[in-house]
Short mmCIF file of C-alpha atoms and ligand atoms in Angstrom, two decimals:
data_model
loop_
_atom_site.label_atom_id
_atom_site.label_comp_id
_atom_site.label_asym_id
_atom_site.label_seq_id
_atom_site.Cartn_x
_atom_site.Cartn_y
_atom_site.Cartn_z
CA UNK A 1 37.13 -114.74 -67.82
CA UNK A 2 39.11 -113.36 -64.91
CA UNK A 3 42.88 -113.35 -64.71
CA UNK A 4 43.93 -115.10 -61.51
CA UNK A 5 47.34 -116.83 -61.26
CA UNK A 6 46.21 -119.65 -63.57
CA UNK A 7 45.14 -117.09 -66.13
CA UNK A 8 48.13 -114.79 -65.73
CA UNK A 9 48.66 -114.82 -69.48
CA UNK A 10 45.30 -113.33 -70.44
CA UNK A 11 46.39 -109.72 -69.79
CA UNK A 12 50.14 -110.22 -69.68
CA UNK A 13 52.92 -108.03 -71.00
CA UNK A 14 55.38 -110.40 -72.65
CA UNK A 15 58.85 -109.14 -73.53
CA UNK A 16 60.73 -110.81 -76.34
CA UNK A 17 64.41 -111.41 -75.68
CA UNK A 18 66.68 -112.03 -78.65
CA UNK A 19 69.49 -113.39 -76.49
CA UNK A 20 72.38 -112.81 -78.91
CA UNK A 21 71.65 -109.09 -78.85
CA UNK A 22 70.39 -108.37 -75.35
CA UNK A 23 73.43 -108.22 -73.04
CA UNK A 24 76.84 -109.84 -73.31
CA UNK A 25 78.27 -110.78 -69.89
CA UNK A 26 81.43 -112.58 -71.03
CA UNK A 27 82.55 -109.91 -73.47
CA UNK A 28 82.76 -112.12 -76.58
CA UNK A 29 80.47 -109.81 -78.55
CA UNK A 30 77.40 -112.07 -78.45
CA UNK A 31 74.71 -111.68 -75.82
CA UNK A 32 74.31 -114.56 -73.37
CA UNK A 33 72.11 -115.90 -70.59
CA UNK A 34 74.36 -114.47 -67.88
CA UNK A 35 73.83 -111.10 -69.56
CA UNK A 36 70.07 -111.50 -69.36
CA UNK A 37 70.36 -112.51 -65.70
CA UNK A 38 72.36 -109.40 -64.94
CA UNK A 39 69.60 -107.28 -66.48
CA UNK A 40 66.62 -108.90 -64.77
CA UNK A 41 66.18 -105.89 -62.48
CA UNK A 42 65.76 -103.75 -65.60
CA UNK A 43 63.04 -106.08 -66.89
CA UNK A 44 61.32 -106.24 -63.51
CA UNK A 45 61.31 -102.46 -63.33
CA UNK A 46 59.89 -102.27 -66.85
CA UNK A 47 57.01 -104.27 -65.40
CA UNK A 48 56.84 -107.25 -67.76
CA UNK A 49 55.11 -110.48 -66.74
CA UNK A 50 57.06 -112.90 -68.89
CA UNK A 51 60.06 -113.20 -71.19
CA UNK A 52 59.89 -115.06 -74.48
CA UNK A 53 63.33 -116.20 -75.56
CA UNK A 54 63.96 -116.83 -79.24
CA UNK A 55 65.69 -120.24 -79.52
CA UNK A 56 68.56 -120.65 -77.09
CA UNK A 57 69.42 -124.25 -77.98
CA UNK A 58 72.60 -125.62 -79.50
CA UNK A 59 72.59 -124.50 -83.11
CA UNK A 60 75.00 -123.72 -85.94
CA UNK A 61 73.08 -120.41 -86.18
CA UNK A 62 72.30 -120.65 -89.85
CA UNK A 63 68.99 -118.95 -89.07
CA UNK A 64 69.60 -117.17 -85.78
CA UNK A 65 68.96 -120.34 -83.76
CA UNK A 66 65.81 -121.43 -85.64
CA UNK A 67 67.98 -124.30 -86.81
CA UNK A 68 68.09 -126.41 -83.66
CA UNK A 69 70.77 -129.12 -83.38
CA UNK A 70 69.90 -130.21 -79.83
CA UNK A 71 66.85 -129.12 -77.84
CA UNK A 72 68.23 -130.43 -74.57
CA UNK A 73 71.31 -128.24 -74.67
CA UNK A 74 71.92 -124.49 -74.65
CA UNK A 75 74.08 -123.05 -77.39
CA UNK A 76 77.58 -122.75 -75.86
CA UNK A 77 77.79 -119.13 -77.02
CA UNK A 78 74.80 -118.35 -74.78
CA UNK A 79 75.60 -120.52 -71.76
CA UNK A 80 74.62 -123.87 -70.30
CA UNK A 81 71.47 -125.66 -69.23
CA UNK A 82 72.40 -124.75 -65.64
CA UNK A 83 72.49 -121.07 -66.67
CA UNK A 84 69.04 -121.45 -68.19
CA UNK A 85 67.71 -123.09 -65.04
CA UNK A 86 69.18 -120.35 -62.87
CA UNK A 87 67.74 -117.68 -65.16
CA UNK A 88 64.27 -119.25 -65.14
CA UNK A 89 64.31 -119.51 -61.34
CA UNK A 90 65.73 -116.06 -60.68
CA UNK A 91 63.29 -114.40 -63.07
CA UNK A 92 60.41 -116.17 -61.38
CA UNK A 93 61.56 -114.87 -58.00
CA UNK A 94 61.14 -111.41 -59.49
CA UNK A 95 57.67 -112.31 -60.75
CA UNK A 96 58.73 -112.88 -64.35
CA UNK A 97 57.81 -116.09 -66.14
CA UNK A 98 59.76 -117.66 -69.00
CA UNK A 99 58.51 -118.79 -72.40
CA UNK A 100 60.82 -120.73 -74.71
CA UNK A 101 60.66 -121.15 -78.46
CA UNK A 102 59.90 -124.56 -79.99
CA UNK A 103 60.65 -125.02 -83.69
CA UNK A 104 58.71 -128.14 -84.70
CA UNK A 105 58.60 -127.69 -88.47
CA UNK A 106 62.28 -128.33 -89.01
CA UNK A 107 65.59 -129.05 -87.32
CA UNK A 108 69.15 -128.06 -88.11
CA UNK A 109 70.96 -130.07 -90.75
CA UNK A 110 73.38 -130.73 -87.86
CA UNK A 111 70.69 -132.45 -85.78
CA UNK A 112 71.62 -136.10 -85.17
CA UNK A 113 68.51 -137.32 -87.02
CA UNK A 114 69.54 -135.53 -90.20
CA UNK A 115 73.11 -136.80 -89.87
CA UNK A 116 71.67 -140.34 -89.62
CA UNK A 117 69.44 -139.71 -92.60
CA UNK A 118 72.34 -138.48 -94.70
CA UNK A 119 74.48 -141.45 -93.73
CA UNK A 120 71.67 -143.82 -94.76
CA UNK A 121 70.91 -144.90 -98.30
CA UNK A 122 67.82 -143.77 -100.23
CA UNK A 123 64.83 -145.74 -98.98
CA UNK A 124 66.34 -146.35 -95.53
CA UNK A 125 63.88 -145.76 -92.64
CA UNK A 126 66.32 -143.20 -91.17
CA UNK A 127 65.17 -140.89 -93.96
CA UNK A 128 61.50 -141.24 -93.04
CA UNK A 129 61.68 -138.60 -90.31
CA UNK A 130 62.16 -136.04 -93.10
CA UNK A 131 60.84 -135.53 -96.61
CA UNK A 132 63.28 -137.32 -98.91
CA UNK A 133 62.03 -137.92 -102.44
CA UNK A 134 63.34 -138.76 -105.89
CA UNK A 135 63.24 -135.90 -108.33
CA UNK A 136 61.18 -135.50 -111.47
CA UNK A 137 62.59 -135.50 -114.98
CA UNK A 138 64.45 -138.21 -116.86
CA UNK A 139 67.21 -138.59 -114.30
CA UNK A 140 65.49 -137.00 -111.32
CA UNK A 141 67.18 -133.69 -112.03
CA UNK A 142 64.05 -131.65 -111.25
CA UNK A 143 62.85 -131.10 -107.68
CA UNK A 144 59.83 -133.21 -106.64
CA UNK A 145 57.62 -130.07 -106.68
CA UNK A 146 57.87 -126.41 -107.61
CA UNK A 147 57.35 -125.38 -103.98
CA UNK A 148 59.41 -122.35 -102.98
CA UNK A 149 61.24 -121.67 -99.73
CA UNK A 150 60.15 -118.76 -97.52
CA UNK A 151 63.75 -117.59 -97.91
CA UNK A 152 63.62 -117.48 -101.75
CA UNK A 153 64.53 -120.23 -104.19
CA UNK A 154 63.38 -123.83 -104.35
CA UNK A 155 62.20 -125.63 -101.21
CA UNK A 156 64.16 -128.75 -102.18
CA UNK A 157 67.89 -129.46 -102.21
CA UNK A 158 69.54 -132.40 -103.93
CA UNK A 159 72.06 -134.75 -102.39
CA UNK A 160 74.95 -136.47 -104.15
CA UNK A 161 73.01 -139.75 -104.11
CA UNK A 162 70.36 -138.09 -106.30
CA UNK A 163 67.55 -137.73 -103.74
CA UNK A 164 66.02 -134.41 -102.78
CA UNK A 165 64.93 -133.26 -99.32
CA UNK A 166 62.38 -130.63 -98.39
CA UNK A 167 63.17 -127.37 -96.56
CA UNK A 168 60.49 -124.71 -96.48
CA UNK A 169 63.18 -122.38 -95.09
CA UNK A 170 66.98 -122.64 -95.61
CA UNK A 171 68.65 -125.86 -96.83
CA UNK A 172 70.19 -126.07 -93.34
CA UNK A 173 66.63 -126.46 -91.96
CA UNK A 174 65.24 -129.78 -93.25
CA UNK A 175 61.49 -130.18 -92.68
CA UNK A 176 60.36 -132.93 -90.33
CA UNK A 177 57.76 -135.52 -91.27
CA UNK A 178 55.01 -135.18 -88.68
CA UNK A 179 53.40 -138.46 -89.59
CA UNK A 180 56.47 -140.23 -88.16
CA UNK A 181 55.95 -141.39 -84.55
CA UNK A 182 59.50 -140.41 -83.51
CA UNK A 183 58.84 -136.81 -84.50
CA UNK A 184 55.66 -136.70 -82.45
CA UNK A 185 57.20 -138.40 -79.41
CA UNK A 186 60.40 -136.36 -79.45
CA UNK A 187 58.59 -133.03 -79.42
CA UNK A 188 56.34 -134.10 -76.59
CA UNK A 189 59.44 -135.12 -74.62
CA UNK A 190 61.10 -131.79 -75.39
CA UNK A 191 58.06 -129.91 -74.13
CA UNK A 192 58.21 -131.84 -70.87
CA UNK A 193 61.97 -131.31 -70.62
CA UNK A 194 61.50 -127.53 -70.51
CA UNK A 195 58.22 -127.53 -68.58
CA UNK A 196 59.98 -129.62 -65.93
CA UNK A 197 62.63 -126.90 -65.73
CA UNK A 198 59.97 -124.36 -64.83
CA UNK A 199 59.18 -122.64 -68.11
CA UNK A 200 55.66 -121.23 -68.17
CA UNK A 201 54.99 -121.86 -71.83
CA UNK A 202 56.22 -122.24 -75.38
CA UNK A 203 56.08 -120.09 -78.46
CA UNK A 204 55.52 -122.38 -81.43
CA UNK A 205 57.48 -121.47 -84.55
CA UNK A 206 55.87 -121.71 -88.00
CA UNK A 207 52.99 -123.38 -86.23
CA UNK A 208 50.65 -123.85 -89.19
CA UNK A 209 53.21 -125.48 -91.48
CA UNK A 210 53.95 -128.86 -89.86
CA UNK A 211 51.61 -131.15 -91.78
CA UNK A 212 52.15 -131.78 -95.48
CA UNK A 213 50.10 -133.52 -98.12
CA UNK A 214 52.06 -136.78 -98.67
CA UNK A 215 51.07 -136.74 -102.35
CA UNK A 216 53.05 -133.50 -102.71
CA UNK A 217 50.72 -131.70 -105.13
CA UNK A 218 51.69 -128.30 -106.48
CA UNK A 219 50.38 -125.21 -104.72
CA UNK A 220 47.33 -124.02 -106.60
CA UNK A 221 43.74 -123.08 -106.00
CA UNK A 222 42.47 -125.04 -103.06
CA UNK A 223 39.69 -125.31 -100.52
CA UNK A 224 40.35 -123.99 -97.00
CA UNK A 225 42.67 -126.54 -95.39
CA UNK A 226 43.72 -127.86 -98.79
CA UNK A 227 47.09 -126.14 -99.16
CA UNK A 228 49.78 -128.80 -99.59
CA UNK A 229 52.03 -127.51 -96.81
CA UNK A 230 50.22 -124.91 -94.73
CA UNK A 231 47.22 -124.90 -92.40
CA UNK A 232 46.20 -128.49 -93.08
CA UNK A 233 43.52 -129.75 -90.75
CA UNK A 234 45.72 -132.49 -89.29
CA UNK A 235 47.95 -129.90 -87.62
CA UNK A 236 45.31 -129.31 -84.96
CA UNK A 237 45.71 -132.85 -83.61
CA UNK A 238 49.28 -131.98 -82.71
CA UNK A 239 48.26 -128.94 -80.65
CA UNK A 240 45.43 -130.80 -78.95
CA UNK A 241 47.99 -133.28 -77.67
CA UNK A 242 50.34 -130.46 -76.65
CA UNK A 243 47.51 -128.75 -74.80
CA UNK A 244 46.88 -131.90 -72.78
CA UNK A 245 50.53 -131.98 -71.76
CA UNK A 246 50.46 -128.27 -70.87
CA UNK A 247 47.31 -128.78 -68.81
CA UNK A 248 48.76 -131.75 -66.95
CA UNK A 249 50.98 -129.42 -64.87
CA UNK A 250 49.75 -128.01 -61.56
CA UNK A 251 50.45 -124.58 -63.04
CA UNK A 252 49.22 -125.18 -66.59
CA UNK A 253 51.70 -124.19 -69.27
CA UNK A 254 50.81 -121.85 -72.10
CA UNK A 255 50.98 -122.37 -75.89
CA UNK A 256 51.60 -119.32 -78.09
CA UNK A 257 51.38 -119.80 -81.83
CA UNK A 258 53.25 -118.15 -84.63
CA UNK A 259 50.37 -118.46 -87.07
CA UNK A 260 50.56 -116.39 -90.25
CA UNK A 261 47.20 -116.82 -91.98
CA UNK A 262 45.23 -114.17 -93.83
CA UNK A 263 41.81 -115.66 -93.02
CA UNK A 264 40.59 -114.75 -89.52
CA UNK A 265 38.40 -117.85 -89.26
CA UNK A 266 41.26 -120.21 -90.11
CA UNK A 267 43.50 -118.38 -87.61
CA UNK A 268 40.88 -118.68 -84.87
CA UNK A 269 40.79 -122.47 -85.22
CA UNK A 270 44.21 -122.61 -83.54
CA UNK A 271 42.73 -120.85 -80.51
CA UNK A 272 39.90 -123.24 -79.75
CA UNK A 273 39.82 -124.04 -76.08
CA UNK A 274 41.60 -127.38 -76.42
CA UNK A 275 44.42 -125.95 -78.56
CA UNK A 276 46.63 -122.88 -78.15
CA UNK A 277 46.11 -120.17 -75.57
CA UNK A 278 47.00 -117.34 -77.92
CA UNK A 279 48.66 -116.52 -81.23
CA UNK A 280 50.46 -113.48 -82.57
CA UNK A 281 48.23 -110.92 -84.20
CA UNK A 282 50.14 -110.35 -87.42
CA UNK A 283 47.15 -108.75 -89.07
CA UNK A 284 47.45 -105.70 -86.82
CA UNK A 285 51.25 -105.72 -86.94
CA UNK A 286 51.50 -105.59 -90.71
CA UNK A 287 49.01 -102.75 -91.25
CA UNK A 288 50.10 -99.22 -91.97
CA UNK A 289 49.64 -96.19 -89.72
CA UNK A 290 46.11 -95.27 -90.68
CA UNK A 291 43.02 -94.84 -88.52
CA UNK A 292 40.61 -96.68 -90.79
CA UNK A 293 42.78 -99.71 -91.48
CA UNK A 294 43.81 -100.12 -87.86
CA UNK A 295 40.26 -99.71 -86.65
CA UNK A 296 39.16 -102.44 -89.04
CA UNK A 297 41.95 -104.72 -87.81
CA UNK A 298 41.06 -104.09 -84.16
CA UNK A 299 37.41 -104.84 -84.82
CA UNK A 300 38.13 -108.07 -86.67
CA UNK A 301 40.63 -109.10 -84.01
CA UNK A 302 38.25 -108.50 -81.13
CA UNK A 303 35.38 -110.29 -82.88
CA UNK A 304 37.49 -113.27 -83.91
CA UNK A 305 38.87 -113.77 -80.42
CA UNK A 306 35.54 -113.19 -78.71
CA UNK A 307 34.12 -116.12 -80.66
CA UNK A 308 36.75 -118.56 -79.39
CA UNK A 309 37.29 -117.03 -75.94
CA UNK A 310 41.04 -116.47 -76.42
CA UNK A 311 42.70 -113.15 -75.59
CA UNK A 312 43.80 -111.02 -78.55
CA UNK A 313 47.49 -110.21 -78.74
CA UNK A 314 49.00 -106.87 -79.80
CA UNK A 315 52.39 -106.96 -81.42
CA UNK A 316 54.23 -104.06 -83.00
CA UNK A 317 57.27 -106.01 -84.09
CA UNK A 318 59.59 -108.94 -83.49
CA UNK A 319 62.98 -110.20 -84.65
CA UNK A 320 61.62 -110.71 -88.21
CA UNK A 321 60.01 -107.31 -88.77
CA UNK A 322 61.27 -103.82 -89.60
CA UNK A 323 61.32 -101.80 -86.36
CA UNK A 324 58.15 -99.67 -85.89
CA UNK A 325 60.07 -96.37 -85.70
CA UNK A 326 61.39 -96.99 -89.21
CA UNK A 327 58.29 -98.64 -90.61
CA UNK A 328 55.89 -95.94 -89.42
CA UNK A 329 58.26 -93.30 -90.81
CA UNK A 330 57.64 -94.50 -94.36
CA UNK A 331 54.98 -93.27 -96.71
CA UNK A 332 53.69 -96.80 -97.06
CA UNK A 333 54.00 -97.97 -93.48
CA UNK A 334 52.42 -101.38 -93.94
CA UNK A 335 54.72 -104.39 -93.70
CA UNK A 336 55.16 -107.36 -95.96
CA UNK A 337 58.13 -109.64 -96.50
CA UNK A 338 57.62 -109.37 -100.24
CA UNK A 339 57.96 -105.59 -100.51
CA UNK A 340 60.87 -105.11 -98.12
CA UNK A 341 63.58 -103.41 -100.17
CA UNK A 342 66.61 -101.24 -99.56
CA UNK A 343 66.44 -97.47 -99.75
CA UNK A 344 62.80 -96.67 -98.86
CA UNK A 345 62.63 -92.96 -97.87
CA UNK A 346 61.99 -92.74 -94.13
CA UNK A 347 61.13 -89.87 -91.80
CA UNK A 348 62.50 -91.22 -88.53
CA UNK A 349 61.19 -88.37 -86.40
CA UNK A 350 57.67 -88.96 -87.59
CA UNK A 351 58.15 -92.71 -87.21
CA UNK A 352 59.31 -92.24 -83.62
CA UNK A 353 56.22 -90.16 -82.77
CA UNK A 354 53.94 -92.76 -84.30
CA UNK A 355 55.72 -95.65 -82.60
CA UNK A 356 55.17 -93.95 -79.22
CA UNK A 357 51.51 -93.45 -80.05
CA UNK A 358 51.27 -97.08 -81.18
CA UNK A 359 52.68 -98.18 -77.83
CA UNK A 360 49.88 -96.35 -76.02
CA UNK A 361 47.27 -97.69 -78.43
CA UNK A 362 48.32 -101.34 -78.15
CA UNK A 363 48.78 -101.14 -74.37
CA UNK A 364 45.20 -99.86 -74.03
CA UNK A 365 43.60 -102.68 -76.02
CA UNK A 366 42.19 -105.75 -74.25
CA UNK A 367 44.40 -108.82 -74.21
CA UNK A 368 48.12 -109.55 -74.27
CA UNK A 369 50.84 -107.05 -75.14
CA UNK A 370 54.11 -108.20 -76.71
CA UNK A 371 57.17 -105.94 -76.63
CA UNK A 372 60.22 -106.78 -78.73
CA UNK A 373 63.49 -105.87 -77.04
CA UNK A 374 64.61 -102.39 -78.00
CA UNK A 375 61.15 -101.14 -79.00
CA UNK A 376 60.84 -99.76 -75.47
CA UNK A 377 63.94 -97.68 -76.35
CA UNK A 378 62.49 -96.49 -79.65
CA UNK A 379 65.34 -98.09 -81.60
CA UNK A 380 65.12 -97.64 -85.36
CA UNK A 381 65.97 -100.37 -87.86
CA UNK A 382 69.69 -100.29 -88.67
CA UNK A 383 69.44 -100.09 -92.43
CA UNK A 384 73.03 -99.47 -93.44
CA UNK A 385 74.72 -102.62 -92.13
CA UNK A 386 77.58 -103.58 -94.44
CA UNK A 387 76.80 -106.62 -96.59
CA UNK A 388 79.65 -108.63 -95.07
CA UNK A 389 78.24 -108.51 -91.53
CA UNK A 390 74.71 -109.46 -92.49
CA UNK A 391 73.91 -113.02 -91.39
CA UNK A 392 70.28 -113.48 -92.29
CA UNK A 393 69.62 -116.21 -94.89
CA UNK A 394 66.65 -114.15 -96.04
CA UNK A 395 69.13 -111.53 -97.24
CA UNK A 396 71.70 -113.91 -98.69
CA UNK A 397 69.26 -116.22 -100.43
CA UNK A 398 67.54 -113.26 -102.11
CA UNK A 399 70.85 -112.44 -103.76
CA UNK A 400 71.12 -109.34 -101.57
CA UNK A 401 67.85 -107.86 -102.86
CA UNK A 402 66.02 -108.25 -99.54
CA UNK A 403 67.68 -106.37 -96.67
CA UNK A 404 66.83 -109.29 -94.41
CA UNK A 405 66.21 -109.10 -90.69
CA UNK A 406 69.61 -108.20 -89.23
CA UNK A 407 68.65 -104.53 -88.96
CA UNK A 408 66.22 -105.21 -86.11
CA UNK A 409 68.67 -107.52 -84.33
CA UNK A 410 71.51 -105.09 -83.57
CA UNK A 411 72.71 -105.38 -79.93
CA UNK A 412 71.05 -103.06 -77.41
CA UNK A 413 72.70 -99.89 -76.06
CA UNK A 414 72.75 -99.84 -72.26
CA UNK A 415 75.04 -96.87 -71.63
CA UNK A 416 75.31 -93.63 -73.56
CA UNK A 417 79.02 -94.15 -74.15
CA UNK A 418 81.74 -96.68 -73.45
CA UNK A 419 82.57 -100.02 -75.01
CA UNK A 420 79.71 -101.25 -77.21
CA UNK A 421 77.42 -98.85 -75.34
CA UNK A 422 77.45 -101.16 -72.34
CA UNK A 423 76.35 -104.22 -74.34
CA UNK A 424 79.62 -106.13 -73.75
CA UNK A 425 82.35 -107.05 -76.23
CA UNK A 426 82.58 -105.83 -79.85
CA UNK A 427 79.04 -106.65 -80.99
CA UNK A 428 78.39 -109.37 -83.57
CA UNK A 429 76.45 -106.76 -85.56
CA UNK A 430 77.91 -103.25 -85.42
CA UNK A 431 75.94 -100.61 -83.52
CA UNK A 432 75.48 -97.21 -85.23
CA UNK A 433 77.69 -94.42 -83.91
CA UNK A 434 74.70 -92.57 -82.45
CA UNK A 435 73.32 -95.64 -80.63
CA UNK A 436 74.14 -94.00 -77.27
CA UNK A 437 71.24 -91.58 -77.65
CA UNK A 438 68.88 -94.52 -77.29
CA UNK A 439 70.73 -96.04 -74.33
CA UNK A 440 68.82 -97.28 -71.31
CA UNK A 441 71.02 -95.11 -69.10
CA UNK A 442 70.13 -91.88 -70.93
CA UNK A 443 66.45 -92.73 -71.13
CA UNK A 444 66.08 -93.60 -67.46
CA UNK A 445 67.11 -90.08 -66.60
CA UNK A 446 64.58 -88.51 -68.96
CA UNK A 447 60.91 -88.56 -67.92
CA UNK A 448 59.88 -87.88 -71.54
CA UNK A 449 61.88 -90.75 -73.01
CA UNK A 450 60.28 -93.69 -74.78
CA UNK A 451 61.54 -95.98 -72.02
CA UNK A 452 59.84 -93.82 -69.37
CA UNK A 453 56.67 -93.90 -71.48
CA UNK A 454 56.75 -97.71 -71.65
CA UNK A 455 57.41 -98.06 -67.93
CA UNK A 456 54.50 -95.82 -67.03
CA UNK A 457 52.05 -97.29 -69.49
CA UNK A 458 52.85 -100.87 -68.49
CA UNK A 459 52.21 -99.86 -64.88
CA UNK A 460 48.93 -98.13 -65.69
CA UNK A 461 47.81 -101.00 -67.87
CA UNK A 462 47.57 -103.26 -64.83
CA UNK A 463 44.42 -101.39 -63.80
CA UNK A 464 42.66 -102.31 -67.04
CA UNK A 465 42.69 -106.09 -66.65
CA UNK A 466 39.39 -107.39 -68.01
CA UNK A 467 37.70 -103.99 -68.32
CA UNK A 468 35.24 -103.94 -71.20
CA UNK A 469 35.93 -102.15 -74.48
CA UNK A 470 33.73 -99.72 -76.40
CA UNK A 471 34.45 -97.43 -79.33
CA UNK A 472 33.72 -93.72 -78.96
CA UNK A 473 32.54 -92.00 -82.16
CA UNK A 474 35.14 -89.56 -83.53
CA UNK A 475 36.47 -87.87 -86.65
CA UNK A 476 37.71 -90.37 -89.24
CA UNK A 477 41.34 -89.43 -88.47
CA UNK A 478 40.96 -90.28 -84.80
CA UNK A 479 40.43 -93.54 -82.95
CA UNK A 480 38.97 -93.37 -79.46
CA UNK A 481 37.73 -96.06 -77.14
CA UNK A 482 36.81 -96.56 -73.57
CA UNK A 483 38.09 -99.29 -71.26
CA UNK A 484 35.90 -99.90 -68.24
CA UNK A 485 34.15 -97.01 -66.53
CA UNK A 486 36.60 -94.19 -66.83
CA UNK A 487 39.65 -94.86 -69.01
CA UNK A 488 39.65 -93.46 -72.53
CA UNK A 489 42.38 -93.88 -75.13
CA UNK A 490 42.48 -91.39 -78.01
CA UNK A 491 44.86 -91.68 -80.98
CA UNK A 492 45.18 -88.92 -83.56
CA UNK A 493 46.36 -90.15 -86.98
CA UNK A 494 45.77 -86.80 -88.69
CA UNK A 495 47.93 -83.69 -88.98
CA UNK A 496 45.69 -81.22 -87.15
CA UNK A 497 45.38 -81.35 -83.35
CA UNK A 498 42.25 -83.15 -82.13
CA UNK A 499 39.88 -81.94 -79.42
CA UNK A 500 39.64 -84.15 -76.33
CA UNK A 501 36.55 -84.87 -74.21
CA UNK A 502 35.68 -82.41 -71.44
CA UNK A 503 36.12 -83.41 -67.82
CA UNK A 504 39.15 -85.51 -68.64
CA UNK A 505 42.47 -85.79 -66.90
CA UNK A 506 45.43 -86.87 -69.07
CA UNK A 507 47.16 -89.80 -67.40
CA UNK A 508 49.84 -90.33 -69.99
CA UNK A 509 50.45 -88.93 -73.46
CA UNK A 510 52.89 -89.89 -76.20
CA UNK A 511 53.43 -86.18 -77.00
CA UNK A 512 52.80 -82.91 -75.20
CA UNK A 513 49.19 -81.74 -75.52
CA UNK A 514 48.72 -78.42 -77.31
CA UNK A 515 46.21 -76.18 -75.47
CA UNK A 516 44.48 -79.28 -74.21
CA UNK A 517 44.33 -80.79 -77.69
CA UNK A 518 46.05 -83.92 -78.97
CA UNK A 519 48.64 -83.25 -81.71
CA UNK A 520 48.86 -85.42 -84.84
CA UNK A 521 50.60 -88.81 -84.63
CA UNK A 522 50.03 -88.94 -80.89
CA UNK A 523 47.97 -90.83 -78.33
CA UNK A 524 46.71 -90.12 -74.85
CA UNK A 525 45.11 -92.04 -72.00
CA UNK A 526 42.47 -90.02 -70.20
CA UNK A 527 40.70 -90.55 -66.94
CA UNK A 528 37.17 -89.50 -67.83
CA UNK A 529 34.56 -88.82 -65.22
CA UNK A 530 31.02 -89.93 -66.03
CA UNK A 531 29.23 -86.74 -67.23
CA UNK A 532 26.50 -86.83 -64.51
CA UNK A 533 29.06 -86.28 -61.75
C1 NOJ B 601 59.76 -117.78 -87.82
C2 NOJ B 601 60.85 -117.17 -87.01
O1 NOJ B 601 60.35 -116.08 -86.27
C3 NOJ B 601 61.94 -116.77 -87.99
O2 NOJ B 601 62.93 -116.00 -87.37
C4 NOJ B 601 62.50 -118.03 -88.61
O3 NOJ B 601 63.44 -117.67 -89.60
C5 NOJ B 601 61.41 -118.89 -89.25
N1 NOJ B 601 60.23 -119.00 -88.45
C6 NOJ B 601 61.92 -120.29 -89.52
O4 NOJ B 601 62.13 -120.98 -88.32
#
């Protein structure tokens, strides 16, 4: 399928903005929408097609904004609805579309619906928009189920009146009941509210978790679709309705799913042509730096998406994941929330080389490329944040065992020196003393910098569009593939330099070639001439 204006998303480069940490225009130490506006020229020059904003709505920030108190308002720390409208419009003038985050599984405990529910007595219909239940045990002292929260501990909290309510994340994020008509209608209205303000699409948080089994069985062995609170078949009805709304606009809006599912066939169901347009490829993102495992992931990804006609997405990180420079610098460079612990030995230099190579690899693959803010600067994870500044409930609810996700959320460095490295006021998470070496300013001046690499590869990538993909046979330590007639991408995962095809011109490389050979932990894009010429 070709990528005209209606299909802009099929080959897009989508840049994720974590607004609190991007740029702080009013100097209060937290990034804001005016800060993003002031940096639009930077984003335009980087060459991105769209910005995805993590939630910018009014929120007590118990989970970095994924606890929404009011979808029709912008958090005052970030700005106003007028600021958002101006940002959406100004970005579009520069050719950059906007995607906003929708968090349908839960709301903030400060949302007016939850306040109403708490003020009501057990059994009152105001509680039906959530999952309120009596507990088990003689006096209801045990939670209704043994379900656990994704942030550690039980998924139920008890109120003074004895009832329990469900929260698959933090207690400040009560789960909504999607069989309640208000919940359905409100989300459809919220979609229209933002679509009417010109946003090009939505990223759907925790997209597979909305529908629950009302009988609340324990999690155990189950058939596909039989989990009590994940990937239940009924969830697809919601996205079919959302797709109709998205398609009702003259410029159809786009649905992007956050779908964490190990089974490729279950994942693909969200991408059927009357549901979402695309979903994040977490399979690729969580795999370690290894030719065989990445090749397998690429193959499965391409096959799965080919079957449903949706574009694959390539994601190296986001605001929940250890930064690639740090992750790829570890002996075990795969990612899982369960094994994330403090103090893993890390070779940052090696990680940085691999992260640059990974940028070239993912940019060369067919489909959509996501870039998390700061990855284009090669920022490492900030691992030594003092406990008292860490905000992430994932850290606090694990009793401090899990480092949490603050380390990938540290405010960006714009200048090599000066106050907060050009970010703004004293940053809400402290920047490391050497943050200036990663600054935009320093990297712009250096043609070999990671930022220069990203700018060039995003530019070159435009030529690839819908070019076909074919593997080229290589040593096991090397991945090589062709895009279209004459573009070849080669990635060397080994230690020894790898030979490159004859008659090839290097267009861009993540590291300097050695006597025409590709060093280890590096990638190159080659213009290859057909051999008969
Ligand atoms: C996924 C989001 O990316 C993450 O940051 C958040 O904590 C959970 N969903 C809950 O909303």
